[in-house]
Short mmCIF file of C-alpha atoms in Angstrom, two decimals:
data_model
loop_
_atom_site.label_atom_id
_atom_site.label_comp_id
_atom_site.label_asym_id
_atom_site.label_seq_id
_atom_site.Cartn_x
_atom_site.Cartn_y
_atom_site.Cartn_z
CA MET A 1 -15.73 14.46 0.16
CA PHE A 2 -12.58 15.30 -1.46
CA ASN A 3 -14.35 16.83 -4.62
CA SER A 4 -13.16 20.13 -4.45
CA LEU A 5 -9.61 19.34 -3.67
CA SER A 6 -9.19 16.59 -6.10
CA ASP A 7 -10.29 19.56 -8.52
CA ARG A 8 -7.94 22.20 -7.46
CA LEU A 9 -4.86 19.61 -7.37
CA ALA A 10 -5.56 18.75 -10.95
CA HIS A 11 -5.89 21.84 -11.96
CA THR A 12 -2.21 22.61 -10.38
CA PHE A 13 -0.75 19.48 -12.00
CA LYS A 14 -2.20 20.36 -15.63
CA ASN A 15 -0.39 23.68 -15.28
CA LEU A 16 2.73 22.11 -14.17
CA LYS A 17 2.47 19.30 -16.67
CA ARG A 18 2.70 22.12 -19.73
CA LYS A 19 6.00 22.94 -18.80
CA GLY A 20 9.10 20.85 -20.23
CA THR A 21 11.12 22.08 -17.38
CA VAL A 22 10.18 23.21 -13.86
CA THR A 23 12.02 25.97 -12.18
CA GLU A 24 12.18 27.12 -8.76
CA SER A 25 9.66 29.57 -9.41
CA ASP A 26 7.38 27.07 -10.99
CA LEU A 27 7.77 24.76 -7.87
CA ASN A 28 7.15 27.69 -5.49
CA ALA A 29 3.82 28.64 -7.41
CA THR A 30 2.78 24.80 -7.56
CA ILE A 31 3.47 24.58 -3.66
CA ARG A 32 1.53 27.72 -3.02
CA ASP A 33 -1.38 26.32 -4.88
CA ILE A 34 -1.33 23.06 -3.09
CA ARG A 35 -1.26 25.09 0.29
CA LEU A 36 -4.15 27.23 -0.39
CA ALA A 37 -6.06 23.93 -1.56
CA LEU A 38 -5.34 21.75 1.66
CA LEU A 39 -6.45 24.97 3.81
CA ASP A 40 -9.59 25.48 1.55
CA ALA A 41 -10.21 21.55 2.73
CA ASP A 42 -9.78 22.29 6.50
CA VAL A 43 -6.44 20.58 6.76
CA ALA A 44 -4.78 21.61 10.06
CA LEU A 45 -2.20 24.30 9.59
CA PRO A 46 0.84 22.42 11.13
CA VAL A 47 -0.16 19.19 8.88
CA VAL A 48 0.09 21.82 6.09
CA LYS A 49 3.07 23.38 6.82
CA GLU A 50 5.10 19.84 7.35
CA PHE A 51 3.58 18.35 4.11
CA THR A 52 4.06 21.11 1.86
CA GLY A 53 7.98 21.92 3.38
CA ARG A 54 8.58 18.09 2.60
CA ILE A 55 7.46 18.64 -1.21
CA ARG A 56 9.68 21.48 -1.31
CA GLU A 57 12.78 20.02 0.13
CA ARG A 58 12.65 16.96 -2.43
CA GLY A 59 11.41 19.24 -5.30
CA LEU A 60 14.48 21.07 -5.09
CA GLY A 61 16.48 17.97 -4.82
CA ALA A 62 18.47 16.05 -7.17
CA GLU A 63 15.36 13.49 -7.86
CA VAL A 64 13.40 16.13 -9.69
CA HIS A 65 16.25 17.75 -11.77
CA GLN A 66 17.79 14.67 -12.93
CA ALA A 67 14.21 13.19 -13.95
CA LEU A 68 13.17 13.05 -17.49
CA ASN A 69 9.80 14.43 -16.77
CA PRO A 70 10.24 16.75 -13.79
CA ALA A 71 6.52 17.53 -13.63
CA GLN A 72 5.53 14.10 -13.37
CA GLN A 73 8.23 13.61 -10.85
CA ILE A 74 6.76 16.42 -8.79
CA VAL A 75 3.22 14.83 -8.85
CA LYS A 76 4.82 11.45 -7.97
CA ILE A 77 6.31 13.34 -4.92
CA VAL A 78 2.90 14.67 -3.68
CA ASN A 79 1.45 11.32 -4.21
CA GLU A 80 3.81 9.88 -1.65
CA GLU A 81 3.69 12.62 1.07
CA LEU A 82 0.06 12.18 0.68
CA VAL A 83 0.34 8.58 1.51
CA SER A 84 2.57 9.57 4.31
CA ILE A 85 0.17 11.87 6.05
CA LEU A 86 -2.55 9.53 5.70
CA GLY A 87 -0.51 7.19 7.77
CA GLY A 88 1.82 5.52 5.37
CA GLN A 89 1.23 1.59 5.54
CA THR A 90 -2.33 -0.27 5.61
CA ARG A 91 -2.84 -1.21 9.39
CA ARG A 92 -5.10 -4.12 10.35
CA LEU A 93 -6.98 -4.94 13.71
CA ASN A 94 -4.48 -6.74 16.19
CA LEU A 95 -6.13 -9.58 17.54
CA ALA A 96 -5.43 -11.09 20.34
CA LYS A 97 -3.58 -14.37 20.62
CA ASN A 98 -5.95 -15.65 23.55
CA PRO A 99 -9.70 -14.65 22.55
CA PRO A 100 -11.72 -12.62 23.09
CA THR A 101 -10.11 -9.43 21.48
CA VAL A 102 -11.62 -6.55 22.93
CA ILE A 103 -12.06 -3.45 20.92
CA MET A 104 -13.44 -0.10 22.51
CA LEU A 105 -14.76 2.59 20.44
CA ALA A 106 -14.35 6.31 21.79
CA GLY A 107 -15.46 9.63 20.54
CA LEU A 108 -17.86 12.33 20.70
CA GLN A 109 -21.52 12.22 20.56
CA GLY A 110 -22.89 11.87 17.02
CA SER A 111 -19.36 10.78 15.48
CA GLY A 112 -21.12 7.53 14.68
CA LYS A 113 -20.03 5.16 17.21
CA THR A 114 -22.93 3.02 17.58
CA THR A 115 -23.48 3.00 13.86
CA PHE A 116 -19.92 1.73 13.23
CA ALA A 117 -20.01 -0.81 15.95
CA GLY A 118 -22.80 -2.90 14.04
CA LYS A 119 -20.50 -2.14 10.74
CA LEU A 120 -17.50 -3.43 12.35
CA GLY A 121 -19.36 -6.44 13.68
CA LYS A 122 -20.70 -7.43 10.25
CA LEU A 123 -17.42 -7.04 8.80
CA LEU A 124 -15.61 -9.19 11.26
CA ALA A 125 -18.68 -11.92 10.86
CA ASP A 126 -18.37 -11.99 7.35
CA GLN A 127 -14.48 -12.91 7.78
CA GLY A 128 -15.53 -15.78 10.39
CA HIS A 129 -15.39 -14.17 13.52
CA THR A 130 -18.06 -14.31 16.17
CA PRO A 131 -18.24 -10.90 17.52
CA LEU A 132 -20.10 -9.43 20.34
CA LEU A 133 -21.55 -5.79 20.65
CA VAL A 134 -21.40 -4.69 24.28
CA ALA A 135 -23.82 -1.56 25.05
CA ALA A 136 -21.86 0.64 27.62
CA ASP A 137 -23.27 3.77 26.37
CA LEU A 138 -25.78 4.28 29.16
CA GLN A 139 -26.50 8.02 29.06
CA ARG A 140 -27.16 9.02 25.80
CA PRO A 141 -31.14 8.60 25.47
CA ASN A 142 -32.09 5.16 23.81
CA ALA A 143 -28.45 4.49 22.74
CA VAL A 144 -28.84 0.82 24.16
CA THR A 145 -31.82 0.35 21.87
CA GLN A 146 -30.31 1.93 18.98
CA LEU A 147 -27.51 -0.49 19.37
CA GLU A 148 -29.67 -3.33 19.54
CA VAL A 149 -31.64 -2.50 16.28
CA VAL A 150 -28.13 -1.91 14.47
CA GLY A 151 -26.83 -5.47 15.72
CA GLN A 152 -30.05 -7.02 14.77
CA ARG A 153 -29.60 -5.72 11.13
CA ALA A 154 -25.97 -6.86 11.09
CA GLY A 155 -26.77 -10.19 12.64
CA VAL A 156 -24.54 -9.79 15.49
CA PRO A 157 -25.66 -10.45 19.12
CA VAL A 158 -25.81 -7.76 21.56
CA PHE A 159 -24.84 -7.76 25.51
CA ALA A 160 -27.00 -5.15 27.19
CA PRO A 161 -27.87 -5.65 30.81
CA GLU A 162 -28.75 -2.01 31.49
CA ARG A 163 -31.30 -0.12 29.53
CA GLY A 164 -29.78 3.09 30.39
CA ASN A 165 -31.28 6.51 29.55
CA VAL A 166 -34.74 5.61 28.05
CA PHE A 167 -36.78 8.53 28.66
CA GLY A 168 -34.08 11.39 29.60
CA HIS A 169 -33.55 13.14 32.87
CA ASP A 170 -36.71 15.64 32.08
CA ALA A 171 -38.97 12.84 31.15
CA ALA A 172 -37.49 10.76 34.63
CA MET A 173 -38.42 13.71 36.50
CA GLU A 174 -41.85 14.62 35.16
CA SER A 175 -43.01 10.83 35.66
CA GLY A 176 -42.02 11.19 39.56
CA GLU A 177 -39.40 8.82 39.42
CA GLY A 178 -36.69 11.50 40.49
CA THR A 179 -33.12 10.96 39.28
CA ARG A 180 -32.60 7.77 37.34
CA SER A 181 -29.69 5.43 38.22
CA PHE A 182 -28.32 4.05 34.59
CA GLY A 183 -26.26 1.61 35.65
CA ASP A 184 -22.25 1.52 35.69
CA PRO A 185 -20.48 1.79 31.98
CA VAL A 186 -17.50 0.16 33.46
CA ASP A 187 -19.16 -2.86 35.12
CA VAL A 188 -21.27 -3.43 31.53
CA ALA A 189 -18.07 -3.50 29.57
CA VAL A 190 -16.61 -5.98 32.33
CA ASP A 191 -19.23 -8.43 32.15
CA GLY A 192 -19.55 -7.97 28.45
CA VAL A 193 -16.05 -9.38 28.25
CA GLU A 194 -16.56 -11.95 30.59
CA GLN A 195 -19.90 -13.14 28.57
CA ALA A 196 -18.15 -13.14 25.43
CA ARG A 197 -15.55 -15.54 27.12
CA THR A 198 -18.53 -17.60 28.51
CA LYS A 199 -20.10 -17.91 25.25
CA GLY A 200 -17.11 -18.56 22.51
CA HIS A 201 -17.14 -15.17 21.27
CA ASP A 202 -13.51 -14.36 19.86
CA VAL A 203 -14.09 -10.34 19.39
CA VAL A 204 -16.05 -8.00 21.91
CA ILE A 205 -16.90 -4.47 20.46
CA ILE A 206 -17.36 -1.98 23.36
CA ASP A 207 -19.87 0.72 22.48
CA THR A 208 -18.95 3.69 25.06
CA ALA A 209 -20.98 7.12 25.76
CA GLY A 210 -19.95 10.31 24.16
CA ARG A 211 -20.18 13.90 24.93
CA LEU A 212 -21.23 17.20 22.72
CA ALA A 213 -17.54 18.46 23.61
CA VAL A 214 -14.34 16.75 25.48
CA ASP A 215 -14.81 16.84 29.45
CA MET A 216 -12.87 15.28 31.96
CA ASP A 217 -15.79 12.91 33.44
CA LEU A 218 -15.92 11.46 29.73
CA MET A 219 -12.02 10.77 29.52
CA ARG A 220 -12.28 9.53 33.23
CA GLN A 221 -14.82 6.97 32.05
CA ALA A 222 -13.07 5.98 28.69
CA SER A 223 -9.92 5.75 30.32
CA ASP A 224 -11.55 3.46 33.22
CA ILE A 225 -13.13 0.99 30.78
CA ARG A 226 -9.69 0.52 28.70
CA ILE A 227 -8.05 -0.14 32.08
CA GLU A 228 -10.70 -2.60 33.44
CA THR A 229 -11.39 -4.68 30.14
CA GLY A 230 -7.66 -4.73 29.09
CA ALA A 231 -9.03 -3.47 25.66
CA HIS A 232 -6.30 -4.79 22.84
CA GLU A 233 -7.66 -1.84 20.28
CA VAL A 234 -9.18 1.75 21.38
CA LEU A 235 -10.49 2.98 18.23
CA PHE A 236 -11.31 6.98 18.24
CA VAL A 237 -14.45 7.33 15.89
CA ILE A 238 -14.40 10.94 14.53
CA ASP A 239 -16.79 12.49 12.10
CA ALA A 240 -14.80 13.54 8.90
CA MET A 241 -17.21 16.55 8.22
CA ILE A 242 -16.47 18.48 11.53
CA GLY A 243 -12.94 20.08 9.77
CA GLN A 244 -10.76 21.65 12.18
CA ALA A 245 -12.39 20.82 15.17
CA ALA A 246 -11.11 17.21 14.65
CA VAL A 247 -7.40 18.29 15.56
CA GLU A 248 -8.22 19.28 19.09
CA THR A 249 -10.56 16.35 19.78
CA ALA A 250 -8.06 13.60 18.33
CA LYS A 251 -5.52 15.41 20.74
CA ALA A 252 -7.62 15.09 23.72
CA PHE A 253 -8.63 11.32 23.15
CA ALA A 254 -4.91 10.40 22.22
CA ASP A 255 -3.49 12.41 25.32
CA GLY A 256 -6.38 11.32 27.67
CA VAL A 257 -7.39 7.88 26.68
CA GLY A 258 -4.63 6.72 24.51
CA ILE A 259 -5.90 5.34 21.26
CA THR A 260 -4.22 2.89 19.04
CA GLY A 261 -6.07 4.03 15.90
CA SER A 262 -8.88 5.94 14.36
CA VAL A 263 -12.05 5.43 12.12
CA LEU A 264 -13.46 7.95 9.82
CA THR A 265 -17.11 8.07 9.33
CA LYS A 266 -19.51 10.07 6.85
CA LEU A 267 -17.27 10.23 4.17
CA ASP A 268 -20.07 9.98 1.72
CA GLY A 269 -20.89 13.54 2.73
CA ASP A 270 -20.17 16.73 0.90
CA ALA A 271 -17.84 18.13 3.70
CA ARG A 272 -14.22 19.27 2.60
CA GLY A 273 -12.70 16.47 4.40
CA GLY A 274 -9.90 18.02 6.37
CA ALA A 275 -9.95 15.72 9.31
CA ALA A 276 -9.05 12.54 7.19
CA LEU A 277 -5.71 14.46 6.19
CA SER A 278 -5.08 15.52 9.78
CA VAL A 279 -6.06 13.00 12.31
CA ALA A 280 -3.28 10.50 11.40
CA THR A 281 -0.61 13.02 11.65
CA VAL A 282 -1.74 14.60 14.71
CA THR A 283 -2.53 11.63 16.91
CA GLY A 284 0.34 9.84 15.67
CA GLN A 285 -1.83 6.76 15.06
CA PRO A 286 -3.31 5.15 11.83
CA ILE A 287 -6.57 5.24 10.38
CA LEU A 288 -8.05 1.80 10.16
CA PHE A 289 -11.59 2.04 8.82
CA ALA A 290 -13.50 4.52 6.86
CA SER A 291 -17.22 4.35 6.99
CA THR A 292 -18.73 5.25 3.53
CA GLY A 293 -22.53 5.07 4.12
CA GLU A 294 -25.74 4.19 6.10
CA GLY A 295 -25.96 0.62 5.31
CA VAL A 296 -24.25 -1.97 7.77
CA LYS A 297 -22.02 -3.10 4.73
CA ASP A 298 -20.95 0.45 3.83
CA VAL A 299 -17.40 0.13 5.44
CA GLU A 300 -14.12 -0.62 4.25
CA LEU A 301 -10.54 -1.18 5.38
CA PHE A 302 -8.64 2.22 5.19
CA HIS A 303 -5.70 2.03 2.59
CA PRO A 304 -3.45 5.32 2.71
CA ASP A 305 -2.13 4.83 -0.80
CA ARG A 306 -5.81 4.15 -2.32
CA MET A 307 -7.23 7.38 -0.75
CA ALA A 308 -4.46 9.16 -2.12
CA SER A 309 -4.84 8.20 -5.52
CA ARG A 310 -8.40 9.01 -5.21
CA ILE A 311 -7.56 12.57 -4.22
CA LEU A 312 -5.01 12.95 -7.17
CA ASP A 313 -7.76 11.41 -9.53
CA MET A 314 -5.56 8.23 -10.07
CA GLY A 315 -8.47 6.12 -9.25
CA ASP A 316 -8.84 3.07 -7.04
CA VAL A 317 -8.94 0.36 -9.34
CA LEU A 318 -7.83 -2.40 -6.45
CA THR A 319 -10.69 -1.72 -4.48
CA LEU A 320 -13.14 -1.81 -7.19
CA ILE A 321 -11.53 -5.26 -7.92
CA GLU A 322 -11.83 -6.35 -4.47
CA GLN A 323 -15.66 -5.14 -4.52
CA ALA A 324 -16.28 -7.13 -7.65
CA GLU A 325 -14.73 -10.26 -6.06
CA GLN A 326 -16.77 -10.09 -3.26
CA ALA A 327 -20.17 -9.45 -5.64
CA PHE A 328 -19.78 -11.97 -8.40
CA ASP A 329 -20.30 -15.61 -7.85
CA GLN A 330 -17.63 -17.81 -8.73
CA ALA A 331 -20.07 -20.24 -10.00
CA GLN A 332 -21.40 -17.85 -12.33
CA ALA A 333 -18.34 -16.57 -13.70
CA ARG A 334 -17.06 -19.99 -14.49
CA GLU A 335 -20.25 -20.64 -16.21
CA MET A 336 -20.29 -17.39 -18.00
CA THR A 337 -16.80 -18.41 -19.27
CA ARG A 338 -18.18 -21.80 -20.35
CA LYS A 339 -20.75 -20.00 -22.61
CA PHE A 340 -18.15 -17.75 -24.09
CA LEU A 341 -15.87 -20.69 -25.18
CA SER A 342 -18.81 -22.81 -26.49
CA ASP A 343 -20.16 -20.05 -28.56
CA GLU A 344 -23.51 -19.69 -26.55
CA ASP A 345 -25.00 -16.48 -27.15
CA PHE A 346 -25.14 -13.84 -23.95
CA THR A 347 -28.81 -13.94 -23.01
CA PHE A 348 -31.09 -11.85 -20.98
CA ASP A 349 -31.03 -14.19 -18.06
CA ASP A 350 -27.13 -13.68 -18.13
CA PHE A 351 -27.70 -9.79 -18.20
CA LEU A 352 -30.01 -9.73 -14.85
CA ASP A 353 -27.50 -12.28 -12.92
CA GLN A 354 -24.48 -9.46 -14.12
CA MET A 355 -26.88 -6.70 -12.92
CA ALA A 356 -27.37 -8.28 -9.79
CA ALA A 357 -23.97 -8.54 -8.92
CA ILE A 358 -23.23 -5.21 -9.93
CA LYS A 359 -26.29 -4.28 -7.60
CA ARG A 360 -24.39 -5.97 -4.88
CA MET A 361 -21.38 -4.01 -5.58
CA GLY A 362 -22.88 -0.93 -4.38
CA SER A 363 -23.38 2.79 -5.83
CA LEU A 364 -22.97 2.78 -9.50
CA LYS A 365 -21.51 6.50 -9.31
CA GLN A 366 -18.88 5.35 -6.52
CA MET A 367 -17.90 2.43 -8.68
CA LEU A 368 -17.47 4.90 -11.67
CA GLY A 369 -15.51 7.61 -9.49
CA MET A 370 -12.75 4.97 -8.77
CA MET A 371 -11.82 4.75 -12.48
CA PRO A 372 -9.01 6.86 -13.11
CA GLY A 373 -9.45 10.02 -14.79
CA MET A 374 -13.26 9.98 -13.71
CA GLN A 375 -12.91 13.35 -11.55
CA GLY A 376 -12.80 15.04 -14.96
CA MET A 377 -16.60 13.38 -15.77
CA ARG A 378 -18.11 14.26 -12.26
CA ALA A 379 -21.06 16.40 -13.82
CA GLN A 380 -21.79 13.21 -16.20
CA LEU A 381 -21.52 10.97 -13.18
CA ASP A 382 -23.94 13.21 -10.87
CA SER A 383 -26.45 13.30 -13.98
CA LEU A 384 -26.51 9.62 -14.16
CA ASP A 385 -29.87 8.30 -12.94
CA GLU A 386 -29.40 5.16 -11.31
CA ARG A 387 -33.27 4.28 -11.25
CA GLU A 388 -32.79 3.86 -15.07
CA PHE A 389 -31.29 0.40 -14.23
CA ASP A 390 -34.27 -0.41 -12.40
CA ARG A 391 -36.51 0.27 -15.37
CA VAL A 392 -34.16 -1.80 -17.61
CA GLU A 393 -34.78 -4.90 -14.91
CA ALA A 394 -38.27 -4.00 -15.13
CA MET A 395 -38.30 -4.57 -18.95
CA VAL A 396 -36.39 -7.70 -18.80
CA ARG A 397 -38.41 -9.37 -15.82
CA SER A 398 -41.46 -8.61 -17.90
CA MET A 399 -40.26 -10.82 -20.58
CA THR A 400 -41.23 -14.55 -20.69
CA PRO A 401 -38.54 -17.11 -20.27
CA PHE A 402 -38.74 -17.94 -24.16
CA GLU A 403 -38.29 -14.49 -24.90
CA ARG A 404 -35.19 -13.58 -22.46
CA ASN A 405 -33.60 -16.81 -24.36
CA HIS A 406 -34.60 -15.60 -28.21
CA PRO A 407 -34.78 -11.66 -28.24
CA LYS A 408 -35.16 -12.13 -32.06
CA GLN A 409 -38.37 -13.44 -31.50
CA ILE A 410 -39.84 -10.56 -29.85
CA ASN A 411 -42.08 -9.22 -32.30
CA GLY A 412 -44.23 -6.01 -32.17
CA SER A 413 -46.94 -7.35 -29.92
CA ARG A 414 -44.74 -9.17 -27.39
CA ARG A 415 -42.87 -5.50 -27.44
CA ALA A 416 -46.25 -3.72 -26.65
CA ARG A 417 -47.05 -6.52 -23.47
CA ILE A 418 -43.31 -6.11 -22.43
CA ALA A 419 -43.94 -2.13 -22.36
CA ARG A 420 -47.21 -2.46 -20.49
CA GLY A 421 -45.71 -4.94 -18.05
CA SER A 422 -43.01 -2.84 -17.19
CA GLY A 423 -44.65 0.66 -17.40
CA VAL A 424 -42.11 2.19 -20.12
CA SER A 425 -42.95 3.11 -23.86
CA VAL A 426 -42.53 0.60 -26.64
CA GLY A 427 -39.82 2.91 -28.06
CA GLU A 428 -37.57 2.30 -24.81
CA VAL A 429 -38.11 -1.38 -25.14
CA ASN A 430 -37.26 -1.12 -28.74
CA GLN A 431 -33.97 0.70 -27.73
CA LEU A 432 -33.42 -2.32 -25.07
CA ILE A 433 -33.50 -4.86 -27.68
CA GLU A 434 -31.35 -2.90 -30.11
CA ARG A 435 -28.55 -2.48 -27.86
CA PHE A 436 -28.62 -6.02 -26.64
CA GLY A 437 -28.15 -7.38 -30.01
CA GLU A 438 -25.41 -4.84 -30.96
CA ALA A 439 -23.75 -6.17 -27.29
CA GLN A 440 -24.38 -9.72 -28.71
CA LYS A 441 -22.45 -9.12 -32.11
CA MET A 442 -19.82 -7.51 -30.31
CA MET A 443 -19.55 -10.74 -27.81
CA ARG A 444 -19.43 -12.85 -31.27
CA GLN A 445 -16.55 -10.95 -32.28
CA LEU A 446 -14.69 -11.32 -29.61
CA LYS A 447 -15.06 -15.05 -29.66
CA LYS A 448 -13.38 -14.67 -33.12
CA GLY A 449 -10.03 -13.26 -31.90
CA GLY A 450 -11.19 -9.51 -31.87
CA LEU A 451 -13.24 -6.73 -33.19
CA GLY A 452 -12.05 -7.26 -36.73
CA GLY A 453 -14.99 -5.33 -38.30
CA MET A 454 -14.13 -2.05 -36.62
CA PRO A 455 -12.20 0.37 -38.52
CA GLY A 456 -9.67 2.56 -36.98
CA MET A 457 -8.97 0.80 -33.99
CA PRO A 458 -5.26 -0.01 -33.83
CA GLY A 459 -4.00 -3.71 -33.06
CA MET A 460 -7.77 -4.98 -33.28
CA GLY A 461 -7.74 -6.20 -36.73
CA GLY A 462 -9.31 -3.43 -38.45
CA GLY A 463 -9.88 -2.99 -42.48
CA ALA A 464 -6.91 -3.78 -44.91
CA LYS A 465 -4.24 -1.50 -45.46
CA LYS A 466 -4.03 0.40 -48.80
CA GLY A 467 -1.96 -0.82 -51.21
CA LYS A 468 -1.99 -4.41 -50.18
CA ALA A 469 -4.09 -6.86 -51.95
CA PRO A 470 -5.90 -9.02 -49.63
CA GLN A 471 -4.01 -12.59 -48.95
CA ARG A 472 -5.41 -15.45 -50.46
CA LYS A 473 -6.43 -18.38 -48.45
CA LYS A 474 -4.96 -21.72 -48.97
CA GLY A 475 -7.25 -24.19 -50.29
CA LYS A 476 -8.12 -27.43 -48.48
CA SER A 477 -5.96 -30.57 -49.53
CA GLY A 478 -7.17 -33.36 -51.90
CA ASN A 479 -5.22 -35.63 -49.29
CA PRO A 480 -7.73 -37.10 -46.99
CA ALA A 481 -4.80 -37.40 -44.03
CA LYS A 482 -3.53 -33.80 -44.93
CA ARG A 483 -7.07 -32.14 -45.04
CA ALA A 484 -7.66 -33.97 -41.49
CA GLN A 485 -4.52 -32.45 -40.27
CA GLN A 486 -5.47 -29.02 -41.66
CA GLU A 487 -8.80 -29.09 -40.24
CA ARG A 488 -7.60 -29.99 -36.71
CA GLU A 489 -4.59 -27.02 -36.67
CA ALA A 490 -7.49 -24.98 -38.01
CA GLN A 491 -9.65 -25.65 -35.15
CA GLN A 492 -7.15 -25.41 -32.24
CA LYS A 493 -6.13 -21.92 -33.79
CA ALA A 494 -9.71 -21.02 -33.48
CA VAL A 495 -9.60 -22.37 -29.93
CA ALA A 496 -6.62 -20.43 -28.83
CA ALA A 497 -8.07 -17.04 -30.55
CA ARG A 498 -11.05 -17.27 -28.35
CA GLU A 499 -9.03 -18.14 -25.00
CA ALA A 500 -6.86 -15.09 -25.95
CA SER A 501 -9.61 -12.75 -26.72
CA PHE A 502 -11.49 -13.75 -23.41
CA GLU A 503 -8.44 -13.03 -21.41
CA SER A 504 -7.81 -9.63 -23.14
CA ALA A 505 -11.48 -8.88 -22.69
CA PHE A 506 -11.82 -9.78 -18.93
CA GLY A 507 -8.70 -8.75 -17.57
CA GLY A 508 -7.44 -12.36 -16.94
CA GLY A 509 -4.21 -11.59 -18.69
CA ALA A 510 -3.35 -8.14 -17.82
CA ASP A 511 0.43 -8.67 -18.17
CA GLN A 512 0.29 -11.24 -21.43
CA GLY A 513 -0.78 -8.59 -24.35
CA SER A 514 -0.30 -5.58 -22.92
CA GLY A 515 3.29 -4.98 -24.04
CA LEU A 516 3.95 -3.79 -20.26
CA PRO A 517 6.30 -5.48 -17.92
CA SER A 518 4.92 -8.13 -15.66
CA GLY A 519 3.14 -6.19 -12.84
CA GLN A 520 3.31 -2.44 -14.17
CA ASP A 521 -0.24 -1.00 -15.04
CA ALA A 522 -1.11 0.83 -18.13
CA ASP A 523 -2.20 4.55 -18.00
CA LEU A 524 -5.55 4.37 -19.18
CA SER A 525 -6.69 7.91 -18.51
CA GLY A 526 -6.12 9.20 -22.10
CA LEU A 527 -7.90 6.43 -23.85
CA LYS A 528 -11.43 7.76 -26.01
CA LEU A 529 -14.18 5.54 -26.99
CA PRO A 530 -14.69 5.13 -30.90
CA PRO A 531 -17.41 7.42 -32.40
CA GLY A 532 -20.88 5.54 -32.25
CA PHE A 533 -19.90 4.00 -28.72
CA GLU A 534 -21.47 6.69 -26.47
CA LYS A 535 -24.91 5.13 -26.60
CA PHE A 536 -23.90 2.06 -24.80
CA LEU A 537 -22.92 4.46 -21.97
CA ASP A 538 -26.36 6.10 -22.29
CA PRO A 539 -29.07 4.24 -20.58
CA LYS A 540 -31.72 5.88 -22.86
CA GLY A 541 -29.65 5.28 -26.01
CA LYS A 542 -29.36 9.23 -27.14
#
């Protein structure tokens, strides 16, 4: 959603970083570019004025003029102010001390309230809660049925005593039923809370009705539901694609209903995203959740600092790590560690397990987009065909258990059979086995303490320096006791080297060998792969 804004801000900061010193004229030009980028992204004008005003005030202050790198200091200021307009600190749900916690969803029709109700229920259920969805939207046609379907997919029960508008007013009149009575949404909401208290549900999520536009009946109904149910949280659900209209709608709900937070939906769209940068400032209430897709799991807690980092192309590694922790099974991770330390080869079965875990994390394009500096590689990301991984999986599953554990034994006839079974060419099977063999070699080199056979890699033990003769190895002692001691020391060094290489390779020792102080992250955006490594990123090996 923020691709256009990210590109324009990246171009602005690139021009700024080329300057050794930052003058007032440079600062004015930078602020002008930022203002135009925000306005083009449909950010509300009052928010833009406040945002750029704070940047100008801080940019002309001592913190920039006394900085060793003024350009980077301005980028830091922009990042901090961007976090501020997005809400500042991460805010979680306020759960009631005496259950059930009542969460009311409000917003316009089509904003995604019903879908989000199921997503929130699934998220809370995964955290150990017992949520109950209440169908209090009795006006939109088939809203109750939709909530029941969403609840079934999420595995969350739904309280729906009234069917609501099933056919619509016109259909009801044509069928001779006259004006239909859809029930009282306030009574349904109150009964839903009582049902949750009786059945032992600790969270109630009330899906309320919306309108195509703000009107008094909508506000009155939403306000009555909040008062009668004693809602602990009133979340304003807003479509992040509606642009400037988000400002007036957000203000109307904040004044008429009294919201406690907001939810951004459809962040996976291609709109300009001004609502996300306006709603927190306009309402004075934080954004709690962001919906990023159609699946019941496509929702995440909103972190203002991480969203600001994404917009400024600094990546979102923390979210990526959290997704990996949820997707990767701890028992499988321990088994991979045991295999690595015991000199066992990485097999195609291990490869299938890792691929399944990556799929559980979600879209590969979204994951790669969370890496720092990936906005400049958007064309490559857009051209990434995720179906290629399905073809690779089909090739592996066409192998016999023996072949998966002994890839060197896959001869020509076996490769032809695998190609026929997976619907690919023999050449693609050959490329897969060749790349897998190279990956196994790299793993063996890591086990030995580094990629020693790779020239030109600083700190990786590449070739010997010119002008220095290779050191001779010390021979084994003729004394049996001393020779046994030497063998024990060599074995201990080998184990220590394997453990160190494993920690550095899989992130276990981020602070141990990085040369950085504890807790400080390294800037990886400028790193480039050595020649020849591109084929590991190209599924077709080109």
